[in-house]
PDB file of C-alpha atoms in Angstrom:
ATOM      1  CA  PHE A 150      17.583 167.338  66.104  1.00  0.00           C
ATOM      2  CA  ARG A 151      20.092 164.797  66.010  1.00  0.00           C
ATOM      3  CA  LEU A 152      23.499 164.812  68.066  1.00  0.00           C
ATOM      4  CA  ARG A 153      26.757 162.996  66.733  1.00  0.00           C
ATOM      5  CA  TRP A 154      29.443 161.950  69.162  1.00  0.00           C
ATOM      6  CA  SER A 155      33.042 161.605  68.155  1.00  0.00           C
ATOM      7  CA  ALA A 156      36.578 161.772  69.670  1.00  0.00           C
ATOM      8  CA  SER A 157      39.943 160.959  68.172  1.00  0.00           C
ATOM      9  CA  SER A 158      39.971 159.540  64.634  1.00  0.00           C
ATOM     10  CA  PHE A 159      40.349 155.897  66.315  1.00  0.00           C
ATOM     11  CA  PHE A 160      36.748 156.057  67.629  1.00  0.00           C
ATOM     12  CA  GLU A 161      33.539 155.016  65.974  1.00  0.00           C
ATOM     13  CA  THR A 162      31.023 158.323  65.205  1.00  0.00           C
ATOM     14  CA  ARG A 163      27.639 157.400  66.434  1.00  0.00           C
ATOM     15  CA  ASP A 164      24.663 159.327  65.708  1.00  0.00           C
ATOM     16  CA  SER A 165      21.654 159.600  67.848  1.00  0.00           C
ATOM     17  CA  ASN A 166      18.117 158.658  67.157  1.00  0.00           C
ATOM     18  CA  PRO A 167      16.075 161.541  65.802  1.00  0.00           C
ATOM     19  CA  GLY A 168      14.459 163.467  68.599  1.00  0.00           C
ATOM     20  CA  VAL A 169      12.170 166.881  70.024  1.00  0.00           C
ATOM     21  CA  VAL A 170      12.968 169.464  71.936  1.00  0.00           C
ATOM     22  CA  VAL A 171      10.401 171.580  73.601  1.00  0.00           C
ATOM     23  CA  ALA A 172      10.731 175.291  73.911  1.00  0.00           C
ATOM     24  CA  GLY A 173      11.616 176.340  77.549  1.00  0.00           C
ATOM     25  CA  SER A 174      12.355 172.505  78.320  1.00  0.00           C
ATOM     26  CA  THR A 175      14.855 170.373  79.068  1.00  0.00           C
ATOM     27  CA  THR A 176      15.852 167.082  76.799  1.00  0.00           C
ATOM     28  CA  THR A 177      17.733 164.280  78.009  1.00  0.00           C
ATOM     29  CA  VAL A 178      19.382 161.603  75.623  1.00  0.00           C
ATOM     30  CA  ASP A 179      21.106 158.518  76.583  1.00  0.00           C
ATOM     31  CA  ALA A 180      24.252 157.859  77.585  1.00  0.00           C
ATOM     32  CA  VAL A 181      26.612 156.706  74.454  1.00  0.00           C
ATOM     33  CA  VAL A 182      29.398 154.544  74.836  1.00  0.00           C
ATOM     34  CA  LEU A 183      32.111 155.202  71.601  1.00  0.00           C
ATOM     35  CA  ARG A 184      34.135 151.956  70.260  1.00  0.00           C
ATOM     36  CA  PHE A 185      37.465 151.796  68.352  1.00  0.00           C
ATOM     37  CA  ALA A 186      36.672 152.176  65.690  1.00  0.00           C
ATOM     38  CA  GLU A 187      37.540 148.302  63.764  1.00  0.00           C
ATOM     39  CA  TRP A 188      39.923 147.672  60.916  1.00  0.00           C
ATOM     40  CA  SER A 189      40.510 144.336  58.872  1.00  0.00           C
ATOM     41  CA  VAL A 190      43.377 143.149  56.655  1.00  0.00           C
ATOM     42  CA  SER A 191      41.819 140.212  54.676  1.00  0.00           C
ATOM     43  CA  GLY A 192      43.555 138.080  51.368  1.00  0.00           C
ATOM     44  CA  ILE A 193      45.067 135.048  49.944  1.00  0.00           C
ATOM     45  CA  VAL A 194      47.858 133.394  50.458  1.00  0.00           C
ATOM     46  CA  ARG A 195      49.430 131.479  47.254  1.00  0.00           C
ATOM     47  CA  ASP A 196      52.821 129.516  46.662  1.00  0.00           C
ATOM     48  CA  GLY A 197      54.868 130.011  43.350  1.00  0.00           C
ATOM     49  CA  VAL A 198      52.431 128.577  40.654  1.00  0.00           C
ATOM     50  CA  GLY A 199      49.561 129.565  42.266  1.00  0.00           C
ATOM     51  CA  ASN A 200      48.333 126.707  44.667  1.00  0.00           C
ATOM     52  CA  PRO A 201      46.886 128.206  48.325  1.00  0.00           C
ATOM     53  CA  VAL A 202      48.871 127.695  50.903  1.00  0.00           C
ATOM     54  CA  ALA A 203      46.631 126.187  53.909  1.00  0.00           C
ATOM     55  CA  GLY A 204      48.108 127.004  57.040  1.00  0.00           C
ATOM     56  CA  ALA A 205      50.291 130.313  56.387  1.00  0.00           C
ATOM     57  CA  SER A 206      50.273 132.477  59.882  1.00  0.00           C
ATOM     58  CA  VAL A 207      49.382 136.589  58.326  1.00  0.00           C
ATOM     59  CA  THR A 208      50.539 138.857  61.014  1.00  0.00           C
ATOM     60  CA  ALA A 209      49.889 142.703  61.271  1.00  0.00           C
ATOM     61  CA  ASP A 210      53.219 143.990  62.623  1.00  0.00           C
ATOM     62  CA  GLY A 211      53.152 146.116  65.875  1.00  0.00           C
ATOM     63  CA  ILE A 212      57.078 147.228  67.285  1.00  0.00           C
ATOM     64  CA  LEU A 213      57.283 144.643  69.745  1.00  0.00           C
ATOM     65  CA  VAL A 214      54.575 142.240  69.156  1.00  0.00           C
ATOM     66  CA  PRO A 215      51.564 141.622  66.135  1.00  0.00           C
ATOM     67  CA  PHE A 216      48.551 143.270  67.171  1.00  0.00           C
ATOM     68  CA  ALA A 217      46.692 141.379  64.695  1.00  0.00           C
ATOM     69  CA  GLU A 218      47.077 137.671  63.435  1.00  0.00           C
ATOM     70  CA  ALA A 219      45.349 135.017  61.308  1.00  0.00           C
ATOM     71  CA  THR A 220      45.822 131.669  59.361  1.00  0.00           C
ATOM     72  CA  THR A 221      44.984 130.410  56.256  1.00  0.00           C
ATOM     73  CA  ASP A 222      42.143 128.071  55.502  1.00  0.00           C
ATOM     74  CA  ALA A 223      41.979 125.309  53.377  1.00  0.00           C
ATOM     75  CA  ALA A 224      41.342 128.071  50.507  1.00  0.00           C
ATOM     76  CA  GLY A 225      44.473 130.357  51.390  1.00  0.00           C
ATOM     77  CA  ARG A 226      42.282 132.616  52.728  1.00  0.00           C
ATOM     78  CA  TYR A 227      42.230 134.574  55.793  1.00  0.00           C
ATOM     79  CA  ARG A 228      41.347 137.862  57.401  1.00  0.00           C
ATOM     80  CA  MET A 229      42.193 139.648  60.468  1.00  0.00           C
ATOM     81  CA  VAL A 230      40.055 142.200  62.187  1.00  0.00           C
ATOM     82  CA  SER A 231      40.770 144.553  64.905  1.00  0.00           C
ATOM     83  CA  THR A 232      39.995 147.154  67.058  1.00  0.00           C
ATOM     84  CA  GLN A 233      43.503 147.759  67.983  1.00  0.00           C
ATOM     85  CA  GLN A 234      45.315 151.346  67.505  1.00  0.00           C
ATOM     86  CA  HIS A 235      47.995 151.070  64.965  1.00  0.00           C
ATOM     87  CA  ALA A 236      49.845 153.692  62.760  1.00  0.00           C
ATOM     88  CA  ASP A 237      49.032 154.541  59.599  1.00  0.00           C
ATOM     89  CA  THR A 238      51.178 152.032  58.224  1.00  0.00           C
ATOM     90  CA  PHE A 239      52.294 148.778  59.145  1.00  0.00           C
ATOM     91  CA  PRO A 240      53.715 145.654  57.687  1.00  0.00           C
ATOM     92  CA  VAL A 241      52.076 142.693  57.373  1.00  0.00           C
ATOM     93  CA  ARG A 242      53.816 139.493  57.114  1.00  0.00           C
ATOM     94  CA  ALA A 243      52.711 135.939  55.391  1.00  0.00           C
ATOM     95  CA  SER A 244      55.007 132.885  56.454  1.00  0.00           C
ATOM     96  CA  ILE A 245      55.126 129.151  57.177  1.00  0.00           C
ATOM     97  CA  PRO A 246      57.988 127.003  57.057  1.00  0.00           C
ATOM     98  CA  GLY A 247      59.301 125.137  54.005  1.00  0.00           C
ATOM     99  CA  TYR A 248      58.907 129.006  52.341  1.00  0.00           C
ATOM    100  CA  VAL A 249      60.176 132.370  51.697  1.00  0.00           C
ATOM    101  CA  SER A 250      58.437 134.434  53.953  1.00  0.00           C
ATOM    102  CA  GLN A 251      57.416 137.762  52.400  1.00  0.00           C
ATOM    103  CA  PHE A 252      55.447 141.057  53.981  1.00  0.00           C
ATOM    104  CA  THR A 253      53.751 144.042  52.501  1.00  0.00           C
ATOM    105  CA  THR A 254      53.518 147.694  54.278  1.00  0.00           C
ATOM    106  CA  VAL A 255      49.941 148.365  53.524  1.00  0.00           C
ATOM    107  CA  THR A 256      48.329 152.182  54.830  1.00  0.00           C
ATOM    108  CA  CYS A 257      45.388 151.638  56.664  1.00  0.00           C
ATOM    109  CA  GLY A 258      43.171 154.631  59.031  1.00  0.00           C
ATOM    110  CA  PRO A 259      41.690 153.710  61.937  1.00  0.00           C
ATOM    111  CA  SER A 260      38.849 152.250  59.774  1.00  0.00           C
ATOM    112  CA  CYS A 261      40.036 150.448  57.074  1.00  0.00           C
ATOM    113  CA  ALA A 262      39.453 147.497  54.805  1.00  0.00           C
ATOM    114  CA  ILE A 263      42.566 145.853  52.965  1.00  0.00           C
ATOM    115  CA  THR A 264      42.804 143.426  51.072  1.00  0.00           C
ATOM    116  CA  ALA A 265      46.545 142.056  51.122  1.00  0.00           C
ATOM    117  CA  ASP A 266      47.854 138.933  48.832  1.00  0.00           C
ATOM    118  CA  PHE A 267      50.756 136.983  49.212  1.00  0.00           C
ATOM    119  CA  ARG A 268      52.769 134.722  47.345  1.00  0.00           C
ATOM    120  CA  LEU A 269      54.957 132.577  49.010  1.00  0.00           C
ATOM    121  CA  LEU A 270      58.035 130.567  47.297  1.00  0.00           C
ATOM    122  CA  ARG A 271      58.698 126.945  48.832  1.00  0.00           C
ATOM    123  CA  ARG A 272      61.929 125.827  48.581  1.00  0.00           C
ATOM    124  CA  VAL A 273      62.108 122.744  46.526  1.00  0.00           C
ATOM    125  CA  ARG A 274      66.039 121.972  47.214  1.00  0.00           C
ATOM    126  CA  GLN A 275      68.894 123.830  48.863  1.00  0.00           C
ATOM    127  CA  TRP A 276      72.380 122.796  48.653  1.00  0.00           C
ATOM    128  CA  LEU A 277      76.291 124.270  48.484  1.00  0.00           C
ATOM    129  CA  ASP A 278      78.341 124.416  45.785  1.00  0.00           C
ATOM    130  CA  GLY A 279      82.076 124.729  45.489  1.00  0.00           C
ATOM    131  CA  PRO A 280      85.317 123.729  43.610  1.00  0.00           C
ATOM    132  CA  SER A 281      85.644 119.907  43.505  1.00  0.00           C
ATOM    133  CA  ALA A 282      89.253 120.332  43.593  1.00  0.00           C
ATOM    134  CA  MET A 283      91.486 122.847  45.299  1.00  0.00           C
ATOM    135  CA  ARG A 284      95.695 123.621  45.367  1.00  0.00           C
ATOM    136  CA  VAL A 285      97.180 124.732  48.723  1.00  0.00           C
ATOM    137  CA  GLY A 286      96.682 128.354  49.326  1.00  0.00           C
ATOM    138  CA  ASP A 287      93.280 128.633  47.322  1.00  0.00           C
ATOM    139  CA  VAL A 288      90.115 130.134  48.840  1.00  0.00           C
ATOM    140  CA  ALA A 289      87.116 128.272  48.512  1.00  0.00           C
ATOM    141  CA  GLN A 290      83.640 130.748  47.435  1.00  0.00           C
ATOM    142  CA  VAL A 291      81.353 127.939  49.286  1.00  0.00           C
ATOM    143  CA  THR A 292      77.873 128.987  47.618  1.00  0.00           C
ATOM    144  CA  THR A 293      74.237 127.966  48.667  1.00  0.00           C
ATOM    145  CA  ILE A 294      71.580 127.659  45.908  1.00  0.00           C
ATOM    146  CA  THR A 295      68.216 127.145  46.558  1.00  0.00           C
ATOM    147  CA  GLU A 296      65.708 125.863  43.724  1.00  0.00           C
ATOM    148  CA  PHE A 297      62.212 127.081  44.306  1.00  0.00           C
ATOM    149  CA  ASP A 298      58.800 125.956  43.051  1.00  0.00           C
ATOM    150  CA  ASP A 299      58.034 128.613  40.700  1.00  0.00           C
ATOM    151  CA  GLY A 300      61.782 127.125  39.291  1.00  0.00           C
ATOM    152  CA  THR A 301      63.724 130.289  39.652  1.00  0.00           C
ATOM    153  CA  ARG A 302      67.091 129.897  41.998  1.00  0.00           C
ATOM    154  CA  GLU A 303      68.902 131.825  43.907  1.00  0.00           C
ATOM    155  CA  THR A 304      72.339 132.365  44.862  1.00  0.00           C
ATOM    156  CA  SER A 305      73.819 133.395  47.987  1.00  0.00           C
ATOM    157  CA  VAL A 306      77.261 133.189  50.038  1.00  0.00           C
ATOM    158  CA  ALA A 307      77.347 130.603  52.508  1.00  0.00           C
ATOM    159  CA  PRO A 308      77.994 131.192  56.117  1.00  0.00           C
ATOM    160  CA  PRO A 309      81.232 129.918  57.702  1.00  0.00           C
ATOM    161  CA  LEU A 310      81.915 126.467  57.042  1.00  0.00           C
ATOM    162  CA  GLU A 311      83.602 123.972  59.381  1.00  0.00           C
ATOM    163  CA  SER A 312      85.134 121.348  57.941  1.00  0.00           C
ATOM    164  CA  SER A 313      84.753 117.641  59.219  1.00  0.00           C
ATOM    165  CA  ASP A 314      88.414 116.688  57.755  1.00  0.00           C
ATOM    166  CA  PRO A 315      90.811 116.869  60.585  1.00  0.00           C
ATOM    167  CA  HIS A 316      93.456 117.352  57.460  1.00  0.00           C
ATOM    168  CA  VAL A 317      91.647 121.000  56.318  1.00  0.00           C
ATOM    169  CA  VAL A 318      92.470 123.502  58.760  1.00  0.00           C
ATOM    170  CA  GLN A 319      89.738 126.117  57.278  1.00  0.00           C
ATOM    171  CA  VAL A 320      87.776 126.826  54.522  1.00  0.00           C
ATOM    172  CA  VAL A 321      87.284 130.775  53.843  1.00  0.00           C
TER     173      VAL A 321
END
């Protein structure tokens, strides 16, 4: 005979060694401790032109705190291994200062081995752009322009600005 022990889906399943039962006798088996099932997320973090990013932080995000974390090595590789219980889907985020962080949502049962690769765009330059001359009553539309390592640019409305010139009352 063989016995199989199991609990909720977050625990591993264990099988006993083969045994023999003699008719009319009692057979006792050793106690079994079920452990939480192990899961992992691994991959590579690269920059906008395909180079590995060393020292990036990769986290599997829980509701309030990460439940697994890793840091990329010199080749941009990471691996998180955990037995922490989690939802079937959860976000995995890669970030490092000077780059735009990225996240992906993974589907991972109680026991899985997921690969999640990331491409983080590095900010090469960032500047404000707006009109060089204005008349009384004009409203200045100021934007932030960010240039990334892959050659792309992103334009966004700048946050509220204050002038260092005391003669300028407000820039809207």
